[in-house]
């Protein structure tokens, strides 16, 4: 089990991550119901155990909490793949959620990049600003040092759009983390 804490004047974040979800049922306490729901879906579809305890300045807005959870989760994803003797490295997945369709392609390369192409049908899902979804994935990509391409190909219901993205990301990551033989998956012999 990997654990990391981050404490700033805006947030206090504790995240635990384990490759085998059968460790226990994930526990998510961010204070943001919709975000907890998305993280639950991520945990289920990635087969990663995830525990998040976050206290943030929610009276300001959700931005700091969502971004800082992404920072810490990204750091733990990086630690997870760098500690593996070998892994698939690349992952991609198309995922439909009723009328919505998302595609996520990623590379656990040590080279951080986010390409995020999503036009959501609404600006908010309940009280949650959909622009925070891109902020979350930017924090994950930069701190895990992964190349991450997220495309919302078909839209309709904003909740379904977000759900398709989180599930497709989870499935792509699960593929990329799959154990394979042959050592470090780079012709350079190293991923930094």
mmCIF file of C-alpha atoms in Angstrom:
data_model
loop_
_atom_site.group_PDB
_atom_site.id
_atom_site.type_symbol
_atom_site.label_atom_id
_atom_site.label_comp_id
_atom_site.label_asym_id
_atom_site.label_seq_id
_atom_site.Cartn_x
_atom_site.Cartn_y
_atom_site.Cartn_z
ATOM 1 C CA UNK A 1 0.000 0.000 0.000
ATOM 2 C CA UNK A 2 1.334 3.392 -1.008
ATOM 3 C CA UNK A 3 0.496 6.444 1.117
ATOM 4 C CA UNK A 4 1.072 10.149 0.660
ATOM 5 C CA UNK A 5 0.008 13.358 2.404
ATOM 6 C CA UNK A 6 -0.112 16.933 1.160
ATOM 7 C CA UNK A 7 -0.834 19.886 3.412
ATOM 8 C CA UNK A 8 -1.173 23.501 2.260
ATOM 9 C CA UNK A 9 -2.993 26.556 3.541
ATOM 10 C CA UNK A 10 -5.891 25.519 1.263
ATOM 11 C CA UNK A 11 -6.130 21.741 1.709
ATOM 12 C CA UNK A 12 -5.082 18.721 3.723
ATOM 13 C CA UNK A 13 -5.014 15.591 1.571
ATOM 14 C CA UNK A 14 -4.242 11.968 2.493
ATOM 15 C CA UNK A 15 -4.316 9.313 -0.224
ATOM 16 C CA UNK A 16 -3.610 5.575 -0.110
ATOM 17 C CA UNK A 17 -3.332 3.468 -3.258
ATOM 18 C CA UNK A 18 -2.848 -0.266 -3.763
ATOM 19 C CA UNK A 19 -2.770 -2.303 -6.934
ATOM 20 C CA UNK A 20 -5.090 -5.003 -5.670
ATOM 21 C CA UNK A 21 -8.577 -3.665 -4.978
ATOM 22 C CA UNK A 22 -9.409 -6.782 -2.965
ATOM 23 C CA UNK A 23 -7.456 -5.184 -0.084
ATOM 24 C CA UNK A 24 -10.703 -3.511 0.978
ATOM 25 C CA UNK A 25 -13.488 -1.361 -0.360
ATOM 26 C CA UNK A 26 -12.271 2.097 -1.316
ATOM 27 C CA UNK A 27 -13.001 4.926 1.112
ATOM 28 C CA UNK A 28 -13.514 8.392 -0.296
ATOM 29 C CA UNK A 29 -14.110 11.483 1.815
ATOM 30 C CA UNK A 30 -13.464 14.658 -0.167
ATOM 31 C CA UNK A 31 -16.538 16.563 0.985
ATOM 32 C CA UNK A 32 -17.634 16.730 -2.669
ATOM 33 C CA UNK A 33 -20.297 14.107 -3.384
ATOM 34 C CA UNK A 34 -20.000 14.044 -7.170
ATOM 35 C CA UNK A 35 -16.189 13.866 -7.014
ATOM 36 C CA UNK A 36 -16.383 10.966 -4.528
ATOM 37 C CA UNK A 37 -18.698 9.211 -7.005
ATOM 38 C CA UNK A 38 -16.195 9.680 -9.867
ATOM 39 C CA UNK A 39 -13.301 8.448 -7.698
ATOM 40 C CA UNK A 40 -15.355 5.391 -6.709
ATOM 41 C CA UNK A 41 -15.855 4.592 -10.398
ATOM 42 C CA UNK A 42 -12.138 5.129 -11.034
ATOM 43 C CA UNK A 43 -11.227 2.710 -8.238
ATOM 44 C CA UNK A 44 -13.676 0.048 -9.391
ATOM 45 C CA UNK A 45 -12.728 0.139 -13.072
ATOM 46 C CA UNK A 46 -8.956 0.412 -12.527
ATOM 47 C CA UNK A 47 -8.952 -2.401 -9.950
ATOM 48 C CA UNK A 48 -6.999 -0.112 -7.630
ATOM 49 C CA UNK A 49 -7.765 0.303 -3.954
ATOM 50 C CA UNK A 50 -8.125 4.008 -3.250
ATOM 51 C CA UNK A 51 -8.568 5.837 0.013
ATOM 52 C CA UNK A 52 -8.878 9.624 0.026
ATOM 53 C CA UNK A 53 -9.346 11.892 3.030
ATOM 54 C CA UNK A 54 -9.497 15.520 2.001
ATOM 55 C CA UNK A 55 -10.293 18.689 3.873
ATOM 56 C CA UNK A 56 -10.291 21.781 1.734
ATOM 57 C CA UNK A 57 -11.553 25.321 1.545
ATOM 58 C CA UNK A 58 -14.883 24.226 0.062
ATOM 59 C CA UNK A 59 -16.424 27.507 1.189
ATOM 60 C CA UNK A 60 -14.279 29.148 -1.519
ATOM 61 C CA UNK A 61 -15.011 26.501 -4.151
ATOM 62 C CA UNK A 62 -14.042 22.920 -5.035
ATOM 63 C CA UNK A 63 -11.014 23.795 -7.187
ATOM 64 C CA UNK A 64 -8.225 23.431 -4.609
ATOM 65 C CA UNK A 65 -9.543 20.134 -3.251
ATOM 66 C CA UNK A 66 -10.077 18.541 -6.672
ATOM 67 C CA UNK A 67 -6.694 19.683 -7.998
ATOM 68 C CA UNK A 68 -4.774 18.680 -4.865
ATOM 69 C CA UNK A 69 -6.335 15.211 -4.809
ATOM 70 C CA UNK A 70 -5.191 14.908 -8.441
ATOM 71 C CA UNK A 71 -1.658 15.973 -7.471
ATOM 72 C CA UNK A 72 -1.342 13.348 -4.737
ATOM 73 C CA UNK A 73 -3.049 10.601 -6.759
ATOM 74 C CA UNK A 74 -0.697 11.349 -9.660
ATOM 75 C CA UNK A 75 2.351 11.092 -7.396
ATOM 76 C CA UNK A 76 1.163 7.713 -6.128
ATOM 77 C CA UNK A 77 0.435 6.401 -9.636
ATOM 78 C CA UNK A 78 4.018 7.327 -10.576
ATOM 79 C CA UNK A 79 5.387 5.566 -7.500
ATOM 80 C CA UNK A 80 3.264 2.528 -8.351
ATOM 81 C CA UNK A 81 4.521 2.105 -11.908
ATOM 82 C CA UNK A 82 8.162 2.941 -11.115
ATOM 83 C CA UNK A 83 8.167 0.245 -8.416
ATOM 84 C CA UNK A 84 7.006 -2.440 -10.861
ATOM 85 C CA UNK A 85 9.721 -4.570 -12.519
ATOM 86 C CA UNK A 86 7.788 -4.447 -15.781
ATOM 87 C CA UNK A 87 4.423 -3.217 -17.007
ATOM 88 C CA UNK A 88 2.531 -2.764 -20.258
ATOM 89 C CA UNK A 89 3.137 1.019 -20.224
ATOM 90 C CA UNK A 90 0.479 1.940 -22.811
ATOM 91 C CA UNK A 91 -3.261 1.807 -22.300
ATOM 92 C CA UNK A 92 -6.285 2.886 -24.284
ATOM 93 C CA UNK A 93 -10.010 2.434 -23.946
ATOM 94 C CA UNK A 94 -13.232 3.600 -25.557
ATOM 95 C CA UNK A 95 -16.099 3.699 -23.097
ATOM 96 C CA UNK A 96 -19.775 4.407 -23.767
ATOM 97 C CA UNK A 97 -22.093 5.664 -21.065
ATOM 98 C CA UNK A 98 -25.459 5.566 -22.776
ATOM 99 C CA UNK A 99 -25.362 8.418 -25.339
ATOM 100 C CA UNK A 100 -21.881 9.612 -24.307
ATOM 101 C CA UNK A 101 -18.603 8.165 -25.593
ATOM 102 C CA UNK A 102 -15.104 8.806 -24.259
ATOM 103 C CA UNK A 103 -11.698 7.718 -25.507
ATOM 104 C CA UNK A 104 -8.632 7.747 -23.274
ATOM 105 C CA UNK A 105 -5.115 6.900 -24.442
ATOM 106 C CA UNK A 106 -2.162 7.032 -22.058
ATOM 107 C CA UNK A 107 1.531 6.268 -21.785
ATOM 108 C CA UNK A 108 3.280 5.796 -18.436
ATOM 109 C CA UNK A 109 6.357 7.307 -20.040
ATOM 110 C CA UNK A 110 7.838 9.714 -17.527
ATOM 111 C CA UNK A 111 6.908 12.519 -19.941
ATOM 112 C CA UNK A 112 3.958 14.544 -18.608
ATOM 113 C CA UNK A 113 1.402 15.858 -21.069
ATOM 114 C CA UNK A 114 -2.365 16.315 -21.107
ATOM 115 C CA UNK A 115 -4.504 16.726 -24.192
ATOM 116 C CA UNK A 116 -8.104 17.240 -23.052
ATOM 117 C CA UNK A 117 -10.783 17.645 -25.711
ATOM 118 C CA UNK A 118 -14.206 17.650 -24.085
ATOM 119 C CA UNK A 119 -17.142 19.959 -24.613
ATOM 120 C CA UNK A 120 -19.550 19.245 -21.779
ATOM 121 C CA UNK A 121 -23.259 19.774 -22.348
ATOM 122 C CA UNK A 122 -23.559 21.772 -19.090
ATOM 123 C CA UNK A 123 -21.211 23.901 -16.992
ATOM 124 C CA UNK A 124 -22.210 22.209 -13.742
ATOM 125 C CA UNK A 125 -23.241 18.785 -12.532
ATOM 126 C CA UNK A 126 -25.164 19.706 -9.418
ATOM 127 C CA UNK A 127 -22.741 22.064 -7.630
ATOM 128 C CA UNK A 128 -19.665 20.628 -9.383
ATOM 129 C CA UNK A 129 -18.048 22.791 -12.101
ATOM 130 C CA UNK A 130 -17.235 20.498 -15.039
ATOM 131 C CA UNK A 131 -14.086 22.524 -15.810
ATOM 132 C CA UNK A 132 -12.610 20.922 -12.674
ATOM 133 C CA UNK A 133 -12.499 17.589 -14.505
ATOM 134 C CA UNK A 134 -9.753 18.927 -16.759
ATOM 135 C CA UNK A 135 -7.968 20.442 -13.725
ATOM 136 C CA UNK A 136 -8.046 17.057 -11.983
ATOM 137 C CA UNK A 137 -6.640 15.172 -14.965
ATOM 138 C CA UNK A 138 -3.984 17.829 -15.573
ATOM 139 C CA UNK A 139 -2.812 17.395 -11.968
ATOM 140 C CA UNK A 140 -2.819 13.595 -12.356
ATOM 141 C CA UNK A 141 -0.908 13.684 -15.663
ATOM 142 C CA UNK A 142 1.734 16.184 -14.525
ATOM 143 C CA UNK A 143 2.387 14.470 -11.199
ATOM 144 C CA UNK A 144 2.334 10.890 -12.482
ATOM 145 C CA UNK A 145 4.449 12.045 -15.443
ATOM 146 C CA UNK A 146 2.157 10.270 -17.894
ATOM 147 C CA UNK A 147 1.143 11.314 -21.373
ATOM 148 C CA UNK A 148 -2.659 11.442 -21.287
ATOM 149 C CA UNK A 149 -5.092 12.063 -24.131
ATOM 150 C CA UNK A 150 -8.777 12.388 -23.199
ATOM 151 C CA UNK A 151 -11.427 12.909 -25.865
ATOM 152 C CA UNK A 152 -15.172 13.148 -25.345
ATOM 153 C CA UNK A 153 -16.362 11.900 -28.732
ATOM 154 C CA UNK A 154 -20.125 11.981 -28.156
ATOM 155 C CA UNK A 155 -22.058 13.905 -25.549
ATOM 156 C CA UNK A 156 -25.537 14.323 -24.164
ATOM 157 C CA UNK A 157 -25.996 14.159 -20.399
ATOM 158 C CA UNK A 158 -23.201 15.914 -18.464
ATOM 159 C CA UNK A 159 -23.140 13.274 -15.718
ATOM 160 C CA UNK A 160 -22.762 10.534 -18.355
ATOM 161 C CA UNK A 161 -20.014 12.522 -20.096
ATOM 162 C CA UNK A 162 -17.967 12.783 -16.893
ATOM 163 C CA UNK A 163 -18.605 9.167 -15.981
ATOM 164 C CA UNK A 164 -17.470 7.936 -19.402
ATOM 165 C CA UNK A 165 -14.217 9.905 -19.043
ATOM 166 C CA UNK A 166 -13.405 8.649 -15.531
ATOM 167 C CA UNK A 167 -14.221 5.033 -16.411
ATOM 168 C CA UNK A 168 -12.232 5.146 -19.670
ATOM 169 C CA UNK A 169 -9.262 6.604 -17.781
ATOM 170 C CA UNK A 170 -9.507 3.849 -15.180
ATOM 171 C CA UNK A 171 -9.663 1.083 -17.788
ATOM 172 C CA UNK A 172 -6.735 2.578 -19.725
ATOM 173 C CA UNK A 173 -4.631 2.793 -16.571
ATOM 174 C CA UNK A 174 -5.488 -0.799 -15.660
ATOM 175 C CA UNK A 175 -4.183 -1.940 -19.059
ATOM 176 C CA UNK A 176 -1.014 0.183 -18.785
ATOM 177 C CA UNK A 177 -0.231 -1.228 -15.325
ATOM 178 C CA UNK A 178 -0.653 -4.854 -16.442
ATOM 179 C CA UNK A 179 2.391 -6.972 -15.616
ATOM 180 C CA UNK A 180 4.381 -8.166 -18.634
ATOM 181 C CA UNK A 181 7.698 -9.959 -19.019
ATOM 182 C CA UNK A 182 10.769 -8.297 -20.381
ATOM 183 C CA UNK A 183 11.827 -5.587 -17.962
ATOM 184 C CA UNK A 184 11.405 -1.853 -18.344
ATOM 185 C CA UNK A 185 9.124 -1.113 -21.318
ATOM 186 C CA UNK A 186 11.419 1.364 -23.060
ATOM 187 C CA UNK A 187 14.029 0.994 -25.791
ATOM 188 C CA UNK A 188 16.141 3.389 -23.685
ATOM 189 C CA UNK A 189 16.086 0.882 -20.829
ATOM 190 C CA UNK A 190 14.815 3.484 -18.396
ATOM 191 C CA UNK A 191 11.692 5.481 -17.601
ATOM 192 C CA UNK A 192 12.358 8.455 -15.375
#
